[in-house]
Coordinates of C-alpha atoms and ligand atoms in Angstrom, one line a residue:
M18 CA 0.2 0.0 0.0
D19 CA 1.5 3.4 -0.9
P20 CA 2.3 5.9 1.8
W21 CA -0.3 8.2 0.8
S22 CA -3.2 5.9 1.0
A23 CA -1.8 4.4 4.2
R24 CA -1.7 8.1 5.7
H25 CA -5.7 8.6 4.7
L26 CA -6.5 5.1 5.9
W27 CA -5.0 6.1 9.5
A28 CA -6.4 9.5 9.3
G29 CA -9.9 7.9 8.7
L30 CA -9.3 5.3 11.3
I31 CA -8.5 7.8 13.9
L32 CA -11.5 10.0 12.7
A33 CA -13.6 6.9 13.1
I34 CA -12.5 6.2 16.6
Y35 CA -13.0 9.8 17.6
A36 CA -16.5 9.9 16.3
L37 CA -17.3 6.9 18.1
F38 CA -15.9 8.3 21.5
C39 CA -18.3 11.5 20.9
A40 CA -20.9 9.2 20.2
V41 CA -20.6 7.2 23.4
I42 CA -20.2 10.6 25.6
F43 CA -23.2 12.0 24.0
R44 CA -25.2 8.8 24.7
R45 CA -24.2 8.9 28.2
H46 CA -25.1 12.7 28.5
A47 CA -28.3 12.3 27.0
R48 CA -29.4 9.3 28.8
R49 CA -28.6 10.9 32.2
N50 CA -30.6 14.1 31.2
R51 CA -32.9 12.9 28.8
P52 CA -36.5 13.4 29.8
V53 CA -38.4 10.7 31.6
G54 CA -40.7 8.8 29.4
A55 CA -44.0 7.3 30.6
G56 CA -43.5 4.6 33.1
E57 CA -39.6 4.7 32.9
G58 CA -37.9 4.9 36.2
I59 CA -38.6 7.8 38.5
L60 CA -38.3 11.3 37.9
V61 CA -36.5 13.4 40.1
A62 CA -37.7 17.0 39.7
Y63 CA -35.9 20.0 41.5
A64 CA -36.4 23.7 42.3
T65 CA -33.5 25.5 43.5
Q66 CA -32.3 29.0 44.2
T67 CA -28.9 28.3 45.8
G68 CA -28.1 24.6 44.5
F69 CA -29.0 22.8 47.8
A70 CA -32.3 21.3 45.9
E71 CA -30.2 20.2 42.9
S72 CA -27.2 18.6 44.9
L73 CA -29.9 16.7 46.8
A74 CA -31.6 15.5 43.4
R75 CA -28.4 14.2 42.1
H76 CA -27.8 12.4 45.5
T77 CA -31.1 10.8 45.3
V78 CA -30.5 9.7 41.7
T79 CA -27.2 8.2 42.6
G80 CA -28.7 6.4 45.4
L81 CA -31.8 4.9 43.5
V82 CA -29.7 4.1 40.6
A83 CA -27.2 2.3 42.9
A84 CA -30.3 0.3 44.2
G85 CA -31.0 -0.6 40.8
Q86 CA -34.0 1.7 40.2
A87 CA -33.6 3.8 37.0
A88 CA -33.9 7.7 38.0
W89 CA -33.1 11.0 36.4
A90 CA -32.8 14.5 37.8
E91 CA -34.4 17.6 35.9
A92 CA -35.1 20.9 36.8
I93 CA -38.7 21.6 37.5
D94 CA -39.0 24.2 34.6
R95 CA -38.3 21.4 32.0
L96 CA -41.6 19.8 33.3
D97 CA -45.1 20.8 31.5
A98 CA -48.6 19.3 31.9
T99 CA -48.3 16.8 29.2
R100 CA -45.0 15.2 30.6
L101 CA -46.4 15.2 34.2
S102 CA -49.4 13.6 33.2
G103 CA -47.3 11.0 31.3
L104 CA -45.5 9.9 34.5
T105 CA -46.4 7.1 37.1
R106 CA -43.7 8.0 39.9
A107 CA -41.9 11.4 40.5
L108 CA -39.8 12.8 43.4
F109 CA -39.9 16.6 43.9
I110 CA -37.2 18.5 45.9
V111 CA -38.0 21.9 46.1
S112 CA -36.9 24.9 48.4
T113 CA -38.5 28.1 49.0
T114 CA -37.1 31.5 48.7
G115 CA -38.1 35.1 48.7
E116 CA -41.2 35.6 51.4
G117 CA -42.4 32.1 50.7
D118 CA -41.7 32.1 46.9
A119 CA -41.0 29.3 44.4
P120 CA -37.4 29.8 43.3
D121 CA -37.0 31.9 40.5
H122 CA -36.7 29.1 37.7
A123 CA -39.8 27.6 38.7
A124 CA -41.9 30.6 38.4
G125 CA -43.0 29.5 34.7
F126 CA -43.7 26.1 36.2
V127 CA -46.1 27.8 38.8
R128 CA -47.9 30.0 36.5
R129 CA -48.2 27.6 33.6
V130 CA -48.4 24.3 35.1
M131 CA -49.6 24.7 38.8
G132 CA -52.0 27.4 37.5
A133 CA -54.1 25.0 35.5
T134 CA -55.6 21.6 36.2
T135 CA -54.1 18.4 35.2
P136 CA -55.7 14.8 36.1
L137 CA -52.8 13.2 37.6
S138 CA -54.5 9.9 39.3
T139 CA -51.6 7.9 37.8
L140 CA -48.9 9.6 39.5
Q141 CA -47.2 8.7 43.0
Y142 CA -45.0 11.0 44.3
G143 CA -42.6 12.2 47.3
L144 CA -41.7 15.7 48.1
L145 CA -39.0 16.8 50.2
A146 CA -39.3 20.4 50.8
L147 CA -36.4 22.6 51.9
G148 CA -36.7 25.9 54.0
D149 CA -36.0 27.6 57.2
R150 CA -38.1 28.2 60.2
D151 CA -36.8 31.5 60.7
Y152 CA -38.6 32.6 57.6
A153 CA -42.4 33.2 58.3
Q154 CA -43.5 30.8 55.6
F155 CA -41.7 28.0 56.4
C156 CA -41.5 25.6 53.2
A157 CA -44.2 27.6 51.6
F158 CA -43.6 26.3 48.0
G159 CA -43.4 22.9 49.0
H160 CA -46.5 23.0 50.5
A161 CA -48.1 24.7 47.8
L162 CA -46.9 22.1 45.2
D163 CA -48.2 19.3 47.6
G164 CA -51.3 20.9 47.8
W165 CA -51.6 21.3 44.0
L166 CA -50.5 17.7 42.9
R167 CA -53.1 16.2 45.6
R168 CA -55.8 18.3 44.1
Q169 CA -54.9 16.8 40.8
G170 CA -55.3 13.3 42.2
A171 CA -51.8 12.5 42.6
V172 CA -51.1 10.1 45.4
P173 CA -48.4 10.8 47.9
L174 CA -46.3 7.9 48.5
F175 CA -45.5 9.3 52.0
D176 CA -46.0 12.5 53.7
M177 CA -44.0 15.5 52.8
V178 CA -40.7 15.7 54.3
E179 CA -39.7 19.1 55.6
V180 CA -36.1 19.9 56.1
D181 CA -35.4 23.0 58.4
N182 CA -32.1 24.6 57.5
G183 CA -30.5 21.3 56.1
D184 CA -31.5 19.3 59.0
A185 CA -29.5 15.8 58.6
G186 CA -32.3 14.0 60.5
A187 CA -34.8 15.0 58.2
L188 CA -32.7 14.2 55.2
R189 CA -32.0 10.7 56.4
H190 CA -35.7 10.4 56.7
W191 CA -36.0 11.1 53.2
Q192 CA -33.2 8.4 52.6
H193 CA -35.5 6.1 54.6
H194 CA -38.2 6.7 52.0
L195 CA -35.9 6.3 49.0
G196 CA -35.1 2.9 50.5
Q197 CA -38.6 1.9 50.6
I198 CA -39.2 3.1 46.9
A199 CA -36.1 1.2 45.6
G200 CA -37.7 -1.7 47.0
H201 CA -37.1 -1.8 50.7
V202 CA -33.3 -1.7 50.3
H203 CA -31.2 0.3 52.7
L204 CA -29.4 3.2 51.1
P205 CA -25.9 4.2 52.7
D206 CA -26.6 7.3 55.0
W207 CA -25.6 10.7 53.7
T208 CA -24.5 11.9 56.9
T209 CA -23.8 9.4 59.9
P210 CA -26.1 10.2 62.8
D211 CA -24.2 11.2 66.1
Y212 CA -25.4 8.0 68.2
Q213 CA -25.5 8.0 72.0
E214 CA -25.3 4.7 73.8
W215 CA -28.3 3.9 75.4
V216 CA -29.1 0.7 77.5
L217 CA -31.4 -2.1 76.6
A218 CA -33.1 -2.3 80.0
E219 CA -35.8 -4.6 79.1
R220 CA -37.1 -6.8 76.3
H221 CA -40.7 -8.4 76.6
H222 CA -42.0 -10.6 73.8
L223 CA -45.5 -9.2 73.3
N224 CA -47.5 -12.0 71.1
P225 CA -46.3 -15.3 71.8
G226 CA -48.3 -17.9 69.9
S227 CA -49.2 -15.3 67.3
P228 CA -49.5 -16.6 63.8
G229 CA -47.7 -13.2 62.8
A230 CA -44.2 -12.7 63.3
S231 CA -43.1 -11.8 66.8
I232 CA -43.6 -8.3 68.3
F233 CA -41.4 -7.1 71.2
H234 CA -41.6 -4.4 73.6
L235 CA -38.3 -2.8 74.4
R236 CA -37.3 -0.4 77.1
L237 CA -34.0 1.7 76.9
T238 CA -32.6 4.0 79.4
P239 CA -30.5 6.9 78.3
P240 CA -26.7 7.4 78.8
P241 CA -25.7 8.6 82.3
Q242 CA -26.1 12.4 82.6
A243 CA -27.4 12.8 79.3
I244 CA -30.2 15.1 78.8
V245 CA -32.6 13.5 76.4
D246 CA -35.9 14.9 75.5
W247 CA -38.4 14.0 72.8
Q248 CA -42.1 14.5 72.0
A249 CA -45.1 11.8 70.9
G250 CA -44.5 11.4 67.3
D251 CA -40.6 11.7 67.6
I252 CA -38.5 9.1 65.8
A253 CA -35.7 6.7 67.3
E254 CA -32.9 6.3 64.8
V255 CA -30.9 3.2 66.1
G256 CA -27.4 2.1 64.5
P257 CA -27.6 -1.7 64.4
C258 CA -24.5 -3.8 65.0
N259 CA -23.3 -6.8 63.6
P260 CA -23.4 -9.1 66.7
P261 CA -20.2 -11.2 67.5
D262 CA -22.1 -14.5 66.6
M263 CA -23.4 -13.3 63.1
I264 CA -19.9 -12.4 62.5
A265 CA -19.0 -15.8 64.1
A266 CA -21.6 -17.5 61.7
A267 CA -20.2 -15.8 58.6
L268 CA -16.5 -16.5 59.2
A269 CA -17.1 -20.0 60.6
D270 CA -17.9 -21.0 57.1
G271 CA -14.1 -20.6 57.1
G272 CA -13.4 -23.1 59.6
G273 CA -13.1 -23.2 63.8
D274 CA -9.6 -21.7 64.3
R275 CA -8.6 -20.4 67.8
A276 CA -6.4 -17.6 69.2
E277 CA -4.7 -16.2 72.4
T278 CA -6.7 -13.2 73.6
R279 CA -5.1 -10.4 75.9
H280 CA -6.6 -12.2 79.0
G281 CA -4.9 -15.5 78.1
R282 CA -8.0 -17.5 77.2
T283 CA -8.4 -19.0 74.2
R284 CA -11.5 -18.1 72.2
P285 CA -12.7 -19.3 68.8
L286 CA -10.7 -16.8 66.0
A287 CA -14.2 -15.4 64.9
H288 CA -15.1 -14.3 68.4
W289 CA -11.6 -12.9 68.6
L290 CA -11.7 -10.9 65.6
A291 CA -15.3 -9.6 66.3
E292 CA -14.4 -8.3 69.4
T293 CA -11.1 -6.9 68.8
I294 CA -10.5 -6.2 65.2
L295 CA -14.3 -5.1 64.6
P296 CA -15.7 -3.9 67.6
E297 CA -19.4 -4.2 67.6
G298 CA -19.1 -5.1 64.3
R299 CA -18.1 -1.6 63.2
E300 CA -19.1 -1.5 59.7
P301 CA -20.9 1.8 58.6
L302 CA -24.6 0.0 58.9
P303 CA -27.4 2.4 57.7
H304 CA -29.7 3.6 60.8
R305 CA -33.2 2.3 61.2
E306 CA -36.2 4.3 62.3
Y307 CA -38.6 3.6 65.0
S308 CA -41.6 5.3 66.4
I309 CA -41.0 6.2 70.1
A310 CA -43.6 4.7 72.2
S311 CA -43.2 6.5 75.4
L312 CA -42.6 9.9 76.7
P313 CA -39.5 11.2 78.9
S314 CA -41.5 11.1 81.8
D315 CA -41.8 7.5 81.6
G316 CA -37.9 7.1 82.2
T317 CA -37.6 4.8 79.6
L318 CA -37.5 5.3 75.9
D319 CA -39.9 2.5 74.7
L320 CA -39.8 1.2 71.2
V321 CA -42.2 -1.8 69.9
V322 CA -40.3 -3.7 67.0
R323 CA -41.4 -6.8 65.0
R324 CA -38.6 -9.5 64.3
M325 CA -38.3 -9.4 60.2
A326 CA -36.6 -12.3 58.7
G327 CA -35.7 -12.8 54.9
P328 CA -36.6 -15.7 52.9
D329 CA -33.6 -17.3 54.0
G330 CA -34.6 -17.0 57.4
R331 CA -31.7 -14.7 58.3
L332 CA -33.3 -11.7 60.7
G333 CA -33.4 -8.3 59.6
L334 CA -30.3 -6.2 60.5
G335 CA -32.2 -3.8 62.9
S336 CA -34.9 -5.8 64.4
G337 CA -32.7 -8.9 64.6
W338 CA -30.1 -6.7 66.5
L339 CA -33.0 -5.0 68.8
T340 CA -35.3 -8.4 69.4
R341 CA -32.4 -10.9 69.6
H342 CA -28.8 -10.0 69.4
A343 CA -28.4 -6.9 71.7
P344 CA -28.0 -8.3 75.2
V345 CA -30.4 -6.8 77.9
G346 CA -28.4 -4.8 80.0
G347 CA -25.9 -4.0 76.8
P348 CA -25.5 -0.8 74.9
V349 CA -27.7 0.3 72.0
R350 CA -26.4 3.1 69.7
L351 CA -29.5 5.5 69.2
R352 CA -30.1 9.1 68.2
L353 CA -33.5 11.0 68.7
R354 CA -34.9 12.6 65.7
R355 CA -37.6 15.4 65.8
N356 CA -40.8 14.4 63.7
P357 CA -42.8 17.8 63.9
G358 CA -45.0 16.1 61.3
F359 CA -46.7 13.7 63.8
H360 CA -46.3 15.9 66.9
P361 CA -49.7 16.2 69.0
P362 CA -52.0 19.2 68.3
T363 CA -51.3 22.2 70.5
D364 CA -54.8 22.4 71.7
D365 CA -57.3 19.8 73.1
R366 CA -59.1 18.7 69.9
R367 CA -60.4 15.0 69.9
L368 CA -58.3 12.8 68.4
I369 CA -59.0 9.7 66.0
L370 CA -56.0 7.4 66.2
V371 CA -55.8 4.7 63.5
G372 CA -53.1 2.1 62.8
N373 CA -52.0 -1.7 63.0
G374 CA -49.2 -3.9 64.2
T375 CA -46.1 -1.8 65.5
G376 CA -47.8 1.3 64.6
I377 CA -49.3 1.1 68.3
A378 CA -46.1 2.6 69.4
G379 CA -46.5 6.2 67.7
L380 CA -50.3 5.9 69.1
R381 CA -49.4 5.0 72.4
A382 CA -47.2 8.0 72.9
H383 CA -50.0 10.1 71.9
L384 CA -52.5 8.5 74.3
K385 CA -49.8 8.8 76.9
V386 CA -49.8 12.7 76.3
R387 CA -53.4 12.8 76.6
A388 CA -53.6 10.9 79.7
R389 CA -50.9 13.1 81.3
A390 CA -53.1 15.9 80.4
G391 CA -56.1 14.2 81.6
L392 CA -57.7 15.0 78.1
G393 CA -60.3 12.5 77.1
G394 CA -61.7 12.7 73.5
N395 CA -59.7 9.9 72.1
W396 CA -60.9 7.1 69.8
L397 CA -58.7 4.2 68.8
L398 CA -59.2 1.9 65.8
F399 CA -56.5 -0.7 65.5
G400 CA -55.8 -3.9 63.3
E401 CA -53.7 -7.0 64.2
R402 CA -54.1 -10.6 63.5
T403 CA -55.7 -12.6 66.7
A404 CA -57.3 -11.1 69.8
A405 CA -56.0 -14.1 71.7
H406 CA -52.3 -13.1 70.8
D407 CA -52.0 -9.8 69.4
S408 CA -53.8 -7.6 71.8
L409 CA -51.1 -5.6 72.3
F410 CA -51.0 -3.4 75.4
D411 CA -54.5 -4.7 76.4
D412 CA -54.3 -3.7 80.0
E413 CA -53.2 -0.2 79.3
L414 CA -56.1 0.2 77.0
A415 CA -58.6 -1.3 79.3
A416 CA -57.1 1.0 81.8
W417 CA -57.5 4.1 79.7
Q418 CA -61.1 3.0 78.8
A419 CA -62.0 2.8 82.3
S420 CA -60.6 6.1 83.4
G421 CA -62.3 7.9 80.3
I422 CA -59.3 8.8 78.4
L423 CA -60.0 6.2 75.6
T424 CA -63.5 7.4 74.6
R425 CA -63.9 4.5 72.3
L426 CA -61.6 1.4 71.1
D427 CA -62.4 -0.7 67.8
R428 CA -60.1 -3.4 67.1
A429 CA -59.8 -5.6 63.8
F430 CA -58.2 -9.0 64.1
S431 CA -57.6 -10.2 60.5
R432 CA -57.2 -13.9 61.4
D433 CA -60.3 -14.2 63.9
G434 CA -63.4 -14.3 61.8
A435 CA -64.5 -16.2 58.9
R436 CA -63.3 -13.4 56.6
P437 CA -60.3 -11.0 57.1
V438 CA -61.5 -7.6 58.7
Y439 CA -58.9 -4.7 58.6
V440 CA -58.9 -1.5 60.5
Q441 CA -60.0 0.4 57.3
Q442 CA -63.4 -1.5 57.4
L443 CA -63.9 -0.4 61.0
L444 CA -63.3 3.1 59.8
A445 CA -65.6 2.6 56.6
A446 CA -68.4 1.1 59.2
A447 CA -68.0 3.9 61.4
G448 CA -68.1 6.5 58.8
D449 CA -70.9 8.8 60.3
T450 CA -68.9 8.9 63.7
V451 CA -65.8 9.9 62.0
M452 CA -67.7 12.3 60.0
E453 CA -69.2 13.9 63.1
W454 CA -65.8 13.9 65.0
V455 CA -64.2 15.8 62.3
Q456 CA -66.9 18.4 61.9
D457 CA -66.4 18.8 65.5
G458 CA -62.7 19.7 64.7
A459 CA -61.0 16.2 65.6
A460 CA -57.6 15.3 64.2
I461 CA -56.7 12.2 62.8
Y462 CA -53.3 10.2 63.4
V463 CA -52.5 7.2 61.4
C464 CA -49.5 5.1 62.3
G465 CA -48.2 1.6 61.0
S466 CA -47.6 0.1 57.6
L467 CA -47.4 2.2 54.4
E468 CA -48.3 -0.9 52.4
G469 CA -52.2 -1.9 52.6
M470 CA -53.1 -0.2 55.7
A471 CA -51.9 3.4 55.0
A472 CA -53.6 3.1 51.5
G473 CA -56.5 1.5 52.7
V474 CA -57.5 3.9 55.7
H475 CA -56.5 7.0 53.0
A476 CA -59.2 5.4 50.5
A477 CA -61.6 4.9 53.5
L478 CA -61.3 8.5 54.6
T479 CA -61.5 10.0 51.4
D480 CA -64.9 8.0 50.9
I481 CA -66.1 9.3 54.3
L482 CA -65.1 13.0 54.2
G483 CA -64.4 13.4 50.3
Q484 CA -61.2 14.1 48.9
D485 CA -61.3 18.3 49.0
T486 CA -61.9 17.9 53.1
L487 CA -59.3 15.3 53.6
E488 CA -56.7 17.5 51.7
E489 CA -57.9 20.5 53.7
L490 CA -57.3 18.4 57.0
A491 CA -53.9 17.5 55.4
V492 CA -53.1 21.5 55.0
Q493 CA -54.4 22.1 58.2
R494 CA -52.3 19.6 60.0
R495 CA -55.3 17.7 61.4
Y496 CA -54.5 14.7 59.2
R497 CA -51.3 13.3 60.3
R498 CA -49.3 10.1 59.5
D499 CA -46.4 8.3 60.5
V500 CA -46.0 5.4 58.0
Y501 CA -43.5 3.2 57.1
Ligands
FMN726 C1 -33.4 35.0 50.6 C2 -33.8 33.9 51.0 C3 -35.0 33.8 51.5 C4 -35.6 32.4 51.7 N1 -36.8 32.3 52.1 C5 -37.6 31.5 52.7 C6 -39.0 31.2 53.0 O1 -39.8 32.0 52.9 N2 -39.4 30.3 53.7 C7 -38.5 29.0 53.9 O2 -38.9 28.1 54.6 N3 -37.1 29.0 53.8 C8 -36.7 30.2 52.9 N4 -35.2 30.2 52.8 C9 -34.5 29.2 53.2 C10 -34.1 28.3 52.0 O3 -35.3 27.7 51.3 C11 -33.3 27.0 52.4 O4 -32.1 27.6 52.9 C12 -33.0 26.0 51.2 O5 -32.3 25.1 51.8 C13 -32.4 26.4 50.2 O6 -32.4 25.6 49.2 P1 -31.8 25.9 47.6 O7 -30.4 26.0 47.8 O8 -32.2 24.6 46.9 O9 -32.6 26.9 47.1 C14 -34.8 31.5 52.2 C15 -33.5 31.4 51.9 C16 -33.0 32.5 51.0 C17 -31.3 32.6 50.9

């Protein structure tokens, strides 16, 4: 081949490689920023004034994609009604600026899209509202967007998460929801909670013999000299540990070696490793969240935890640690997180408390507040499996009924009757009374499982009260949920 055609051949080859390289880069960029088509993955739309919401949107996408969930981030101004109505799932991360205003780049979206009506009944969404309580209108744009989406028929996957000045606890709560959305996986914490060492003082099996998984009532005492305070509705974030025998089990697969410890006694290698090289299994395990079931004046922080096990029988990291591996009398790493979205009402209005399973925890704390204040006008509707084994805190509820704190108690036991009855059916059956209590100013608190119960209760309340009234109750903070 003569030199002239060889040179041209090389040039052509280099050009082709370069073109290929550009195409790959272009495709990757286009895929990362391409508008979300109907039904494909999760759109993470952000509205930002100073960049925080955008960085959280990118973090959110990275976390979801790492968990195997397709997701894209886009500025909210790129959305229009057509695109919105083509979505099935979306997350919104929006800040507030000015005096309760939407970030500048979202102004067009507010006027064009939120200024009109768009049927969005196929859309499920989550919303992270960034703000600062020092401003009169805290998270105003987040609330406005949430209200508009609900009025279009969109269904919240969980209640809006408000973030006061970048509060790390609220951001971890958002992550907790992302884990649920991504299929109950646990995403690594964006910021590690500053745990305190509490002591597991007591552990009681609440439902022995139940067809359902075991539920435990745990009492924890605070670190000495620590000043701890919380309100009903607040959350305990627990840092689970890999107990020695779990590591032992993992290592034992590698054979039963023994080693000399500092105290001269010989111990299985696994135990030695677990206690020396990996104290408390100090891998950065993601936190677990639990509703607090007591008040500081009780002297202990109470939790109600169901022991979860995977298809292979291995216990859940959090529930396995708390209900089995953490020794009574031993340390539990715990951090308190404020959850203003589920705090008690500031006045003495009546309360309709609705829940199932371990949701009794959050509701028990609210009943304790009412009992402390001598406030009656409380109605509990609760669902579990069997009356014989799952009448959780039966004595306490009976005492509250006797004292008049609990005006009414309705319980559904799904395994007892010929046909399963759930708490939402109790609500539907008592619709007139629910309407009467709400018209009289009552607030509704829902605590328990997101799947099944929360949606069923929401649908029952929508049938009883109507969508507009229920949305209005949410805006007035008279419809509050802690669902997980
Ligand atoms: C000029 C200015 C005005 C703000 N106005 C409000 C407000 O009215 N309500 C609120 O809750 N937060 C307000 N904030 C707080 C922001 O919403 C908060 O800092 C947020 O994290 C910023 O997120 P971004 O960087 O994505 O815009 C304001 C912040 C600034 C700088």
